[in-house]
Amino acid sequence: MEATKPHIALLASPGMGHLIPVLELAKRLVSHQSFKVTVFVVATDHASIVSSQLLQSPASPDGDDLLEIVLLPLIDVSDIIGPGVSFIQQIEATMLRSVPFFRTEISKMESRPTALVVDWFGTDVLEVADEFNMLKFIFITSNAWFFAFALYTPEIDRKEIDEHAKNQKPLKIPGCRPLNFEDTTEFLLMDPNDPTYQRHIGVIIKMSLTDGILVNTWDELEPTSLKALRDARKVPIYPIGPLIRPIEKSVLRSEIIDWLDKQPEESVIYVSFGSGGTLSAQEVIELAWGLELSQQRFLWVVRPPTEKDAAGAFLTLTNGCDCNPDYLPDGFLARTHDRGLVVPMWAPQVEVLSHPSIGGFLTHCGWNSTIESITNGVPMIAWPLYAEQKMNACLLTEDIGASIRATPMESNGMVTRGDIRSMVRKILVDHEGRNIRARIKELKNSAAKALAEGGSSYNVLFQFAEICIQHLS
Ligand code: UDX
């Protein structure tokens, strides 16, 4: 390593949706800038991280030792897990408790990092960057529109939020598409005196006081929101995406890929709800019927259904037996076995989406899934579940033109089997879907261009590097 090169520390908070893009950012900094990068991984469950093999990716493309991964000690939050404690609150508590471990690791390092990059949940750790004179950056693993909204929230007049909450008035976001009430986030509707609300606002204010924000998007995908963020001049913005995992062809051919190999080109709808998304029992039944009625080929990653209990926690509703899922309609597997594959819990998603037989993706609109679909030119059916996913679905459907949206019926909040049938047909075969199918190919090209030498995201990384280099001198 050249002595003058910066050393960047990255911190990944728990959850695949955070770890995957943080690791990709690390690899990008190594391959693009030959920076030394250390990724600190915070986890609540080491076993699943180890079994995912994500941490075993090659140290760096040229075999150098520029990329180091440090798994921080397991952080125990069992004392706060209980009714009413959300997954997000567990992550927040975990991150707060990781601060001393992170400080110890940094103080032991011979080559002290120049900059610290944390994701949304890592702002508590920024105090360590201050102590060691490191630059501070936030990596937004979602899109620019969502971030523009978040950055604006501390300034919104309460009256506007009340109008939004009570009268469903769209919320203006300066320079950006307004936020429709049906896409709003739970956070915005909270009581402003609630400590969780106040903590969120504190996190957002901290973000605006950093040296910059890296966003997993690219200029050509979100020109309006990125312009608005730059015009606001609150904090420098670096759109460096799309950062997605490369395809890692398994040494052992999987059953899924073997099955996909046998299907015609662009004939299969891939159905998956991200790293942890689940549906209710009735939604699973409607989805199964919708897939069956569509008469199209499908690959479905199924999870046992859940319902929320009175305290808002998710309860699993079945014996969870993967080999014979009792939550699917009677006879479904037998009736569809010649054109459908149902796999439990997890699929190698990037490999699946890059397979020529995939023609559509029914997705929960997690941002990683979204950009994996775009970069593979796969049109989407947007079925958002939680967090910022409704905003993502709106962006994809109304702004970008890359998806159609599953709309629940007002009477029972359900997406019906008839809707699912027609959406699947529209995205895969019907004439009506042709514009979306054409649009997604353009977006695929724009993503590749942004990352290639001379592209927008490629160039932005030089700007980020320059700031780090200046800090060294
Ligand atoms: C959540 C948010 O909703 C998302 O928008 C946010 O940016 C991060 O946290 P998550 O539910 O984890 O995300 O979904 P997503 O962002 O799509 O990430 C899931 C990752 O797991 C993707 O990289 C996907 O390829 C991978 N995955 C998921 C698989 O490889 N196989 C699966 O079966 C499911």
Short mmCIF file of C-alpha atoms and ligand atoms in Angstrom, two decimals:
data_model
loop_
_atom_site.label_atom_id
_atom_site.label_comp_id
_atom_site.label_asym_id
_atom_site.label_seq_id
_atom_site.Cartn_x
_atom_site.Cartn_y
_atom_site.Cartn_z
CA MET A 1 0.00 0.00 0.00
CA GLU A 2 1.26 3.48 -0.86
CA ALA A 3 1.88 5.49 2.29
CA THR A 4 -0.13 8.46 0.99
CA LYS A 5 -3.34 6.56 0.29
CA PRO A 6 -6.23 7.09 2.66
CA HIS A 7 -7.55 4.25 4.76
CA ILE A 8 -11.35 4.12 4.97
CA ALA A 9 -13.30 2.46 7.79
CA LEU A 10 -16.81 1.30 6.96
CA LEU A 11 -19.36 0.16 9.51
CA ALA A 12 -22.25 -2.12 8.53
CA SER A 13 -25.29 -2.33 10.81
CA PRO A 14 -27.22 -5.62 11.23
CA GLY A 15 -29.25 -6.99 8.30
CA MET A 16 -28.38 -8.25 4.83
CA GLY A 17 -29.93 -5.14 3.26
CA HIS A 18 -27.17 -3.09 4.94
CA LEU A 19 -24.26 -5.49 4.90
CA ILE A 20 -24.45 -6.28 1.17
CA PRO A 21 -24.16 -2.69 -0.14
CA VAL A 22 -21.54 -1.76 2.48
CA LEU A 23 -19.35 -4.67 1.34
CA GLU A 24 -19.85 -3.63 -2.28
CA LEU A 25 -18.88 -0.04 -1.44
CA ALA A 26 -15.73 -1.37 0.21
CA LYS A 27 -14.82 -3.40 -2.88
CA ARG A 28 -15.49 -0.41 -5.10
CA LEU A 29 -13.18 1.82 -3.05
CA VAL A 30 -10.46 -0.81 -3.35
CA SER A 31 -10.86 -1.42 -7.07
CA HIS A 32 -11.46 2.20 -8.07
CA GLN A 33 -9.03 4.02 -5.80
CA SER A 34 -6.76 1.27 -4.42
CA PHE A 35 -7.65 2.59 -0.97
CA LYS A 36 -7.15 0.41 2.05
CA VAL A 37 -10.58 -0.36 3.48
CA THR A 38 -11.61 -1.98 6.73
CA VAL A 39 -15.22 -3.07 7.09
CA PHE A 40 -16.53 -3.48 10.64
CA VAL A 41 -19.59 -5.67 10.75
CA VAL A 42 -22.12 -5.42 13.56
CA ALA A 43 -24.44 -8.40 13.84
CA THR A 44 -27.04 -9.77 16.20
CA ASP A 45 -26.55 -13.25 14.84
CA HIS A 46 -23.11 -14.39 13.70
CA ALA A 47 -24.29 -17.79 12.47
CA SER A 48 -26.42 -16.42 9.64
CA ILE A 49 -23.66 -14.08 8.48
CA VAL A 50 -21.12 -16.87 8.45
CA SER A 51 -23.48 -19.22 6.60
CA SER A 52 -24.27 -16.53 3.99
CA GLN A 53 -20.55 -16.64 3.04
CA LEU A 54 -20.73 -12.92 2.29
CA LEU A 55 -17.65 -12.27 4.38
CA GLN A 56 -15.63 -14.78 2.43
CA SER A 57 -15.61 -12.77 -0.77
CA PRO A 58 -12.10 -12.33 -2.13
CA ALA A 59 -10.13 -9.81 -0.11
CA SER A 60 -9.67 -7.57 -3.10
CA PRO A 61 -9.82 -8.07 -6.85
CA ASP A 62 -6.07 -8.29 -7.36
CA GLY A 63 -5.47 -10.49 -4.35
CA ASP A 64 -3.93 -7.65 -2.38
CA ASP A 65 -4.71 -7.24 1.30
CA LEU A 66 -6.37 -3.88 0.84
CA LEU A 67 -9.74 -5.08 2.11
CA GLU A 68 -10.07 -6.29 5.67
CA ILE A 69 -13.29 -7.42 7.32
CA VAL A 70 -13.68 -7.32 11.11
CA LEU A 71 -16.69 -8.97 12.70
CA LEU A 72 -17.34 -7.08 15.95
CA PRO A 73 -18.20 -9.21 19.03
CA LEU A 74 -21.78 -10.39 19.27
CA ILE A 75 -23.87 -7.68 20.87
CA ASP A 76 -26.53 -8.82 23.27
CA VAL A 77 -29.82 -6.94 23.15
CA SER A 78 -31.95 -9.74 24.60
CA ASP A 79 -32.83 -7.50 27.54
CA ILE A 80 -34.78 -5.14 25.27
CA ILE A 81 -36.44 -7.73 23.04
CA GLY A 82 -40.06 -8.09 23.96
CA PRO A 83 -43.57 -7.12 22.99
CA GLY A 84 -43.71 -3.79 21.23
CA VAL A 85 -39.97 -3.62 20.49
CA SER A 86 -39.54 -3.39 16.76
CA PHE A 87 -36.71 -4.83 14.71
CA ILE A 88 -35.56 -1.26 14.03
CA GLN A 89 -35.36 -0.54 17.77
CA GLN A 90 -33.28 -3.70 18.20
CA ILE A 91 -30.89 -2.53 15.50
CA GLU A 92 -30.64 0.91 17.10
CA ALA A 93 -29.86 -0.57 20.51
CA THR A 94 -27.29 -2.90 18.97
CA MET A 95 -25.54 -0.03 17.20
CA LEU A 96 -25.44 2.07 20.36
CA ARG A 97 -23.88 -0.80 22.27
CA SER A 98 -21.31 -1.36 19.53
CA VAL A 99 -19.69 2.05 20.10
CA PRO A 100 -17.15 0.93 22.78
CA PHE A 101 -16.17 -2.16 20.74
CA PHE A 102 -15.62 -0.01 17.67
CA ARG A 103 -13.57 2.52 19.67
CA THR A 104 -11.32 -0.27 20.96
CA GLU A 105 -10.77 -1.61 17.44
CA ILE A 106 -9.88 1.82 16.06
CA SER A 107 -7.51 2.61 18.92
CA LYS A 108 -5.64 -0.66 18.27
CA MET A 109 -5.10 0.04 14.56
CA GLU A 110 -1.62 0.90 13.36
CA SER A 111 -2.88 2.58 10.22
CA ARG A 112 -5.49 4.94 11.67
CA PRO A 113 -8.41 5.39 9.22
CA THR A 114 -8.75 8.74 7.46
CA ALA A 115 -12.51 8.53 7.18
CA LEU A 116 -15.41 6.66 8.71
CA VAL A 117 -18.45 5.73 6.62
CA VAL A 118 -21.52 4.47 8.49
CA ASP A 119 -24.98 3.56 7.26
CA TRP A 120 -28.31 4.97 8.47
CA PHE A 121 -28.16 3.23 11.86
CA GLY A 122 -24.51 4.00 12.57
CA THR A 123 -24.64 7.66 13.57
CA ASP A 124 -23.91 6.92 17.28
CA VAL A 125 -20.51 5.64 16.19
CA LEU A 126 -19.61 8.96 14.57
CA GLU A 127 -18.41 10.24 17.95
CA VAL A 128 -15.46 7.86 17.59
CA ALA A 129 -14.57 9.52 14.27
CA ASP A 130 -14.46 12.87 16.07
CA GLU A 131 -12.18 11.47 18.78
CA PHE A 132 -9.70 10.18 16.21
CA ASN A 133 -9.89 13.11 13.77
CA MET A 134 -11.50 11.07 11.01
CA LEU A 135 -13.76 12.46 8.30
CA LYS A 136 -17.40 11.39 8.74
CA PHE A 137 -19.62 10.13 5.95
CA ILE A 138 -23.04 8.47 5.82
CA PHE A 139 -23.83 5.79 3.26
CA ILE A 140 -27.52 5.85 2.35
CA THR A 141 -28.28 2.34 1.10
CA SER A 142 -31.57 3.58 -0.31
CA ASN A 143 -32.43 6.24 -2.89
CA ALA A 144 -32.01 10.01 -3.14
CA TRP A 145 -35.72 10.82 -3.00
CA PHE A 146 -36.07 9.04 0.34
CA PHE A 147 -32.98 10.79 1.65
CA ALA A 148 -34.21 14.21 0.45
CA PHE A 149 -37.43 13.59 2.36
CA ALA A 150 -35.55 12.49 5.49
CA LEU A 151 -33.21 15.47 5.39
CA TYR A 152 -36.16 17.83 5.12
CA THR A 153 -38.22 16.37 8.00
CA PRO A 154 -36.67 18.39 10.87
CA GLU A 155 -37.82 21.57 9.11
CA ILE A 156 -41.38 20.61 8.25
CA ASP A 157 -44.04 22.73 9.86
CA ARG A 158 -46.18 20.63 12.24
CA LYS A 159 -49.30 21.99 10.56
CA GLU A 160 -48.20 20.49 7.25
CA ILE A 161 -47.62 17.10 8.86
CA ASP A 162 -51.05 17.28 10.52
CA GLU A 163 -52.66 18.10 7.16
CA HIS A 164 -50.79 15.16 5.66
CA ALA A 165 -51.84 12.80 8.47
CA LYS A 166 -55.45 13.91 8.94
CA ASN A 167 -56.49 15.09 5.49
CA GLN A 168 -54.10 12.95 3.46
CA LYS A 169 -52.64 16.02 1.81
CA PRO A 170 -49.46 15.25 -0.17
CA LEU A 171 -46.36 16.49 1.61
CA LYS A 172 -44.12 18.87 -0.33
CA ILE A 173 -40.44 18.01 -0.42
CA PRO A 174 -38.48 20.99 -1.81
CA GLY A 175 -37.41 20.37 -5.42
CA CYS A 176 -38.71 16.79 -5.39
CA ARG A 177 -41.81 14.75 -6.12
CA PRO A 178 -44.28 15.26 -3.20
CA LEU A 179 -44.97 12.39 -0.83
CA ASN A 180 -48.48 10.97 -1.20
CA PHE A 181 -50.20 9.94 1.99
CA GLU A 182 -50.51 6.31 0.87
CA ASP A 183 -46.70 6.12 0.59
CA THR A 184 -45.91 7.87 3.84
CA THR A 185 -43.58 6.43 6.45
CA GLU A 186 -44.70 5.34 9.91
CA PHE A 187 -42.09 7.63 11.39
CA LEU A 188 -43.67 10.80 10.01
CA LEU A 189 -47.02 9.97 11.61
CA MET A 190 -45.59 9.44 15.09
CA ASP A 191 -46.28 11.72 18.03
CA PRO A 192 -43.52 14.37 17.86
CA ASN A 193 -42.92 13.92 21.60
CA ASP A 194 -42.29 10.20 21.19
CA PRO A 195 -38.61 9.47 22.00
CA THR A 196 -38.32 7.34 18.84
CA TYR A 197 -39.47 10.27 16.70
CA GLN A 198 -37.05 12.59 18.45
CA ARG A 199 -34.23 10.12 18.03
CA HIS A 200 -34.91 9.93 14.27
CA ILE A 201 -34.83 13.70 14.00
CA GLY A 202 -31.56 13.77 15.97
CA VAL A 203 -30.06 11.18 13.60
CA ILE A 204 -31.06 13.23 10.56
CA ILE A 205 -29.59 16.41 12.01
CA LYS A 206 -26.35 14.54 12.74
CA MET A 207 -26.26 13.41 9.12
CA SER A 208 -26.46 16.97 7.87
CA LEU A 209 -23.37 17.79 9.96
CA THR A 210 -21.11 15.21 8.34
CA ASP A 211 -18.53 15.62 5.57
CA GLY A 212 -20.81 14.05 2.99
CA ILE A 213 -23.47 11.53 2.07
CA LEU A 214 -22.85 8.61 -0.29
CA VAL A 215 -26.08 7.41 -1.90
CA ASN A 216 -26.63 4.07 -3.63
CA THR A 217 -28.17 5.67 -6.70
CA TRP A 218 -26.93 7.39 -9.84
CA ASP A 219 -27.47 10.76 -11.46
CA GLU A 220 -29.36 9.52 -14.50
CA LEU A 221 -31.84 7.52 -12.36
CA GLU A 222 -32.80 10.34 -9.99
CA PRO A 223 -31.79 13.66 -11.54
CA THR A 224 -34.53 15.69 -9.84
CA SER A 225 -33.98 14.52 -6.27
CA LEU A 226 -30.22 14.71 -6.59
CA LYS A 227 -30.44 18.25 -7.91
CA ALA A 228 -32.73 19.17 -4.99
CA LEU A 229 -30.26 17.69 -2.52
CA ARG A 230 -27.36 19.57 -4.08
CA ASP A 231 -29.35 22.81 -4.25
CA ALA A 232 -30.24 22.50 -0.56
CA ARG A 233 -26.46 22.72 0.14
CA LYS A 234 -26.82 21.12 3.52
CA VAL A 235 -24.19 18.48 2.99
CA PRO A 236 -22.14 17.26 -0.03
CA ILE A 237 -23.88 14.46 -1.93
CA TYR A 238 -22.08 11.59 -3.68
CA PRO A 239 -24.33 9.33 -5.81
CA ILE A 240 -22.01 6.34 -6.28
CA GLY A 241 -24.41 3.53 -7.25
CA PRO A 242 -25.70 1.17 -8.25
CA LEU A 243 -23.55 -0.97 -5.99
CA ILE A 244 -24.74 -4.54 -6.17
CA ARG A 245 -23.17 -7.91 -5.53
CA PRO A 246 -21.52 -9.46 -8.58
CA ILE A 247 -22.89 -12.79 -9.76
CA GLU A 248 -21.11 -15.54 -7.93
CA LYS A 249 -21.73 -18.70 -9.89
CA SER A 250 -22.01 -21.45 -7.30
CA VAL A 251 -19.57 -24.26 -7.71
CA LEU A 252 -22.41 -26.68 -7.10
CA ARG A 253 -25.22 -25.96 -9.53
CA SER A 254 -28.31 -25.19 -7.54
CA GLU A 255 -31.71 -26.73 -8.14
CA ILE A 256 -33.01 -23.25 -8.88
CA ILE A 257 -30.54 -22.43 -11.62
CA ASP A 258 -30.95 -25.89 -13.16
CA TRP A 259 -34.69 -25.28 -13.30
CA LEU A 260 -34.28 -21.78 -14.76
CA ASP A 261 -31.97 -23.19 -17.45
CA LYS A 262 -34.91 -25.26 -18.73
CA GLN A 263 -37.32 -22.33 -19.10
CA PRO A 264 -37.75 -20.14 -22.18
CA GLU A 265 -36.18 -16.70 -22.30
CA GLU A 266 -37.89 -13.98 -20.20
CA SER A 267 -40.77 -16.31 -19.34
CA VAL A 268 -40.51 -16.57 -15.52
CA ILE A 269 -41.77 -14.20 -12.83
CA TYR A 270 -39.48 -14.23 -9.78
CA VAL A 271 -41.34 -13.60 -6.51
CA SER A 272 -39.44 -12.62 -3.39
CA PHE A 273 -39.87 -10.22 -0.48
CA GLY A 274 -36.27 -9.50 0.41
CA SER A 275 -34.25 -10.58 3.39
CA GLY A 276 -37.11 -10.83 5.85
CA GLY A 277 -40.40 -9.71 4.32
CA THR A 278 -43.47 -11.82 5.03
CA LEU A 279 -47.15 -11.78 4.03
CA SER A 280 -50.26 -12.64 6.01
CA ALA A 281 -51.84 -16.07 5.59
CA GLN A 282 -54.60 -14.68 3.34
CA GLU A 283 -52.11 -12.73 1.22
CA VAL A 284 -50.09 -15.90 0.65
CA ILE A 285 -53.23 -17.69 -0.51
CA GLU A 286 -54.19 -14.86 -2.88
CA LEU A 287 -50.66 -14.75 -4.27
CA ALA A 288 -50.65 -18.50 -4.89
CA TRP A 289 -53.99 -18.30 -6.66
CA GLY A 290 -52.87 -15.27 -8.66
CA LEU A 291 -49.77 -17.10 -9.86
CA GLU A 292 -51.81 -20.15 -10.74
CA LEU A 293 -54.46 -18.16 -12.62
CA SER A 294 -51.85 -16.21 -14.58
CA GLN A 295 -50.83 -19.45 -16.30
CA GLN A 296 -47.27 -18.12 -16.37
CA ARG A 297 -44.02 -19.68 -15.15
CA PHE A 298 -42.89 -18.59 -11.67
CA LEU A 299 -40.09 -18.96 -9.14
CA TRP A 300 -41.39 -18.12 -5.67
CA VAL A 301 -39.29 -17.77 -2.52
CA VAL A 302 -41.90 -18.55 0.14
CA ARG A 303 -41.81 -17.79 3.83
CA PRO A 304 -44.31 -18.88 6.47
CA PRO A 305 -47.00 -16.21 6.82
CA THR A 306 -47.10 -13.90 9.83
CA GLU A 307 -49.70 -11.71 11.49
CA LYS A 308 -49.09 -8.79 13.80
CA ASP A 309 -50.17 -9.36 17.40
CA ALA A 310 -51.86 -6.68 19.51
CA ALA A 311 -48.47 -5.15 20.38
CA GLY A 312 -47.44 -4.98 16.73
CA ALA A 313 -44.95 -7.86 16.86
CA PHE A 314 -44.94 -10.41 14.02
CA LEU A 315 -46.11 -13.92 14.88
CA THR A 316 -45.38 -16.90 12.68
CA LEU A 317 -48.58 -18.72 11.90
CA THR A 318 -47.58 -22.18 10.89
CA ASN A 319 -45.49 -25.16 11.81
CA GLY A 320 -43.06 -23.69 9.27
CA CYS A 321 -42.39 -27.07 7.71
CA ASP A 322 -40.61 -26.14 4.48
CA CYS A 323 -40.97 -29.45 2.71
CA ASN A 324 -44.76 -29.40 2.90
CA PRO A 325 -45.91 -25.85 3.43
CA ASP A 326 -49.34 -26.04 5.02
CA TYR A 327 -50.02 -22.38 4.23
CA LEU A 328 -50.31 -22.83 0.46
CA PRO A 329 -53.73 -23.66 -1.04
CA ASP A 330 -54.54 -27.38 -1.17
CA GLY A 331 -53.09 -29.00 -4.28
CA PHE A 332 -51.27 -25.82 -5.40
CA LEU A 333 -47.85 -27.48 -5.74
CA ALA A 334 -49.23 -30.43 -7.67
CA ARG A 335 -51.27 -28.26 -10.02
CA THR A 336 -48.39 -25.91 -10.85
CA HIS A 337 -45.34 -28.19 -10.70
CA ASP A 338 -44.88 -28.16 -14.50
CA ARG A 339 -44.40 -24.39 -14.62
CA GLY A 340 -43.58 -23.24 -11.11
CA LEU A 341 -40.82 -23.71 -8.58
CA VAL A 342 -41.42 -22.91 -4.92
CA VAL A 343 -38.31 -22.60 -2.75
CA PRO A 344 -38.28 -21.99 0.98
CA MET A 345 -36.84 -18.86 2.57
CA TRP A 346 -33.93 -17.84 0.31
CA ALA A 347 -32.67 -17.90 -3.29
CA PRO A 348 -29.39 -16.69 -4.82
CA GLN A 349 -31.14 -13.53 -5.97
CA VAL A 350 -28.49 -11.79 -8.05
CA GLU A 351 -27.82 -15.01 -9.93
CA VAL A 352 -31.57 -15.51 -10.42
CA LEU A 353 -32.20 -11.97 -11.68
CA SER A 354 -29.34 -12.21 -14.15
CA HIS A 355 -30.68 -15.46 -15.62
CA PRO A 356 -32.05 -15.07 -19.18
CA SER A 357 -35.28 -16.91 -18.36
CA ILE A 358 -36.38 -14.28 -15.80
CA GLY A 359 -38.88 -11.88 -17.33
CA GLY A 360 -40.24 -10.07 -14.25
CA PHE A 361 -39.77 -9.60 -10.51
CA LEU A 362 -42.58 -9.31 -7.97
CA THR A 363 -40.68 -7.50 -5.23
CA HIS A 364 -41.14 -5.80 -1.86
CA CYS A 365 -39.05 -2.90 -3.28
CA GLY A 366 -36.17 -3.07 -0.82
CA TRP A 367 -33.65 -0.80 -2.48
CA ASN A 368 -31.07 -3.55 -3.07
CA SER A 369 -33.65 -5.73 -4.77
CA THR A 370 -34.77 -2.76 -6.82
CA ILE A 371 -31.35 -1.89 -8.18
CA GLU A 372 -30.50 -5.56 -8.71
CA SER A 373 -33.59 -5.78 -10.90
CA ILE A 374 -32.77 -2.60 -12.81
CA THR A 375 -29.16 -3.54 -13.46
CA ASN A 376 -30.35 -6.85 -14.89
CA GLY A 377 -33.06 -5.24 -17.02
CA VAL A 378 -35.92 -7.02 -15.21
CA PRO A 379 -39.27 -5.14 -15.01
CA MET A 380 -40.99 -5.19 -11.63
CA ILE A 381 -44.31 -5.60 -9.88
CA ALA A 382 -43.98 -3.40 -6.81
CA TRP A 383 -45.52 -4.86 -3.64
CA PRO A 384 -44.03 -2.75 -0.81
CA LEU A 385 -44.26 -3.94 2.79
CA TYR A 386 -42.46 -1.71 5.32
CA ALA A 387 -39.81 0.96 5.95
CA GLU A 388 -39.33 3.24 2.92
CA GLN A 389 -40.56 0.58 0.48
CA LYS A 390 -43.78 2.42 -0.42
CA MET A 391 -41.72 5.42 -1.44
CA ASN A 392 -39.51 3.13 -3.51
CA ALA A 393 -42.60 1.63 -5.17
CA CYS A 394 -43.93 5.09 -5.99
CA LEU A 395 -40.56 6.16 -7.42
CA LEU A 396 -40.33 3.03 -9.56
CA THR A 397 -43.89 3.18 -10.83
CA GLU A 398 -44.61 6.89 -11.20
CA ASP A 399 -41.22 8.45 -11.80
CA ILE A 400 -38.94 5.91 -13.36
CA GLY A 401 -41.49 3.77 -15.22
CA ALA A 402 -39.84 0.50 -14.27
CA SER A 403 -42.77 -1.22 -12.55
CA ILE A 404 -46.47 -1.62 -12.05
CA ARG A 405 -47.81 -1.46 -8.56
CA ALA A 406 -49.85 -3.93 -6.55
CA THR A 407 -52.67 -1.93 -5.00
CA PRO A 408 -54.55 -3.39 -2.04
CA MET A 409 -58.35 -3.10 -2.10
CA GLU A 410 -59.62 -0.39 0.23
CA SER A 411 -62.27 -2.64 1.77
CA ASN A 412 -59.92 -5.32 3.13
CA GLY A 413 -56.37 -4.09 2.43
CA MET A 414 -55.73 -7.13 0.22
CA VAL A 415 -54.12 -7.44 -3.18
CA THR A 416 -56.51 -9.86 -4.87
CA ARG A 417 -55.76 -12.96 -6.92
CA GLY A 418 -57.37 -11.33 -9.96
CA ASP A 419 -55.02 -8.34 -9.70
CA ILE A 420 -52.02 -10.58 -9.27
CA ARG A 421 -53.03 -12.61 -12.30
CA SER A 422 -53.34 -9.54 -14.51
CA MET A 423 -50.15 -7.86 -13.21
CA VAL A 424 -48.09 -11.00 -13.85
CA ARG A 425 -49.48 -11.28 -17.36
CA LYS A 426 -48.93 -7.59 -17.99
CA ILE A 427 -45.31 -7.63 -16.91
CA LEU A 428 -44.44 -10.85 -18.77
CA VAL A 429 -46.55 -11.08 -21.89
CA ASP A 430 -49.37 -8.62 -22.43
CA HIS A 431 -49.05 -5.82 -24.95
CA GLU A 432 -49.85 -3.31 -22.19
CA GLY A 433 -46.53 -4.04 -20.47
CA ARG A 434 -44.34 -3.33 -23.48
CA ASN A 435 -43.33 0.21 -22.42
CA ILE A 436 -42.13 -0.97 -19.03
CA ARG A 437 -40.20 -3.82 -20.65
CA ALA A 438 -38.52 -1.35 -23.01
CA ARG A 439 -37.87 1.22 -20.28
CA ILE A 440 -36.08 -1.23 -18.03
CA LYS A 441 -33.57 -2.03 -20.78
CA GLU A 442 -32.74 1.69 -21.05
CA LEU A 443 -32.27 1.85 -17.28
CA LYS A 444 -30.00 -1.18 -17.35
CA ASN A 445 -27.79 0.63 -19.85
CA SER A 446 -27.81 3.85 -17.83
CA ALA A 447 -26.68 1.92 -14.72
CA ALA A 448 -23.82 0.29 -16.59
CA LYS A 449 -22.78 3.64 -18.07
CA ALA A 450 -22.82 5.38 -14.68
CA LEU A 451 -20.37 2.85 -13.25
CA ALA A 452 -18.09 2.57 -16.28
CA GLU A 453 -14.97 4.70 -16.68
CA GLY A 454 -16.03 8.31 -17.22
CA GLY A 455 -19.61 7.65 -16.01
CA SER A 456 -21.35 9.78 -13.37
CA SER A 457 -20.88 7.40 -10.43
CA TYR A 458 -17.33 6.60 -11.50
CA ASN A 459 -16.43 10.29 -11.51
CA VAL A 460 -18.18 11.05 -8.22
CA LEU A 461 -15.95 8.54 -6.47
CA PHE A 462 -12.93 10.67 -7.45
CA GLN A 463 -14.55 13.64 -5.69
CA PHE A 464 -15.03 11.57 -2.55
CA ALA A 465 -11.43 10.31 -2.81
CA GLU A 466 -10.12 13.84 -3.21
CA ILE A 467 -11.68 14.95 0.09
CA CYS A 468 -10.09 11.98 1.86
CA ILE A 469 -6.69 12.64 0.27
CA GLN A 470 -6.85 16.31 1.29
CA HIS A 471 -7.61 15.30 4.87
CA LEU A 472 -4.45 13.19 4.92
CA SER A 473 -2.19 16.09 4.08
C1 UDX B 1 -34.49 -3.18 3.85
C2 UDX B 1 -35.18 -1.97 3.14
O1 UDX B 1 -36.46 -2.18 2.82
C3 UDX B 1 -34.36 -1.48 2.03
O2 UDX B 1 -34.98 -0.60 1.14
C4 UDX B 1 -33.27 -0.82 2.72
O3 UDX B 1 -32.50 -0.08 1.81
C5 UDX B 1 -32.48 -1.87 3.47
O4 UDX B 1 -33.32 -2.58 4.40
P1 UDX B 1 -34.34 -5.76 2.78
O5 UDX B 1 -35.65 -6.26 3.18
O6 UDX B 1 -33.15 -6.39 3.36
O7 UDX B 1 -34.14 -4.17 2.94
O8 UDX B 1 -34.33 -5.85 1.16
P2 UDX B 1 -33.28 -5.44 0.10
O9 UDX B 1 -32.81 -4.04 0.29
O10 UDX B 1 -33.89 -5.74 -1.20
O11 UDX B 1 -32.05 -6.41 0.35
C6 UDX B 1 -32.15 -7.80 0.37
C7 UDX B 1 -30.86 -8.40 -0.14
O12 UDX B 1 -30.89 -9.79 0.15
C8 UDX B 1 -30.68 -8.25 -1.63
O13 UDX B 1 -29.34 -7.96 -1.94
C9 UDX B 1 -31.05 -9.62 -2.19
O14 UDX B 1 -30.32 -9.98 -3.36
C10 UDX B 1 -30.70 -10.54 -1.05
N1 UDX B 1 -31.60 -11.70 -1.06
C11 UDX B 1 -32.86 -11.58 -0.57
C12 UDX B 1 -31.15 -12.88 -1.60
O15 UDX B 1 -30.01 -12.98 -2.07
N2 UDX B 1 -32.01 -13.93 -1.61
C13 UDX B 1 -33.28 -13.88 -1.12
O16 UDX B 1 -33.98 -14.89 -1.18
C14 UDX B 1 -33.71 -12.66 -0.57
#
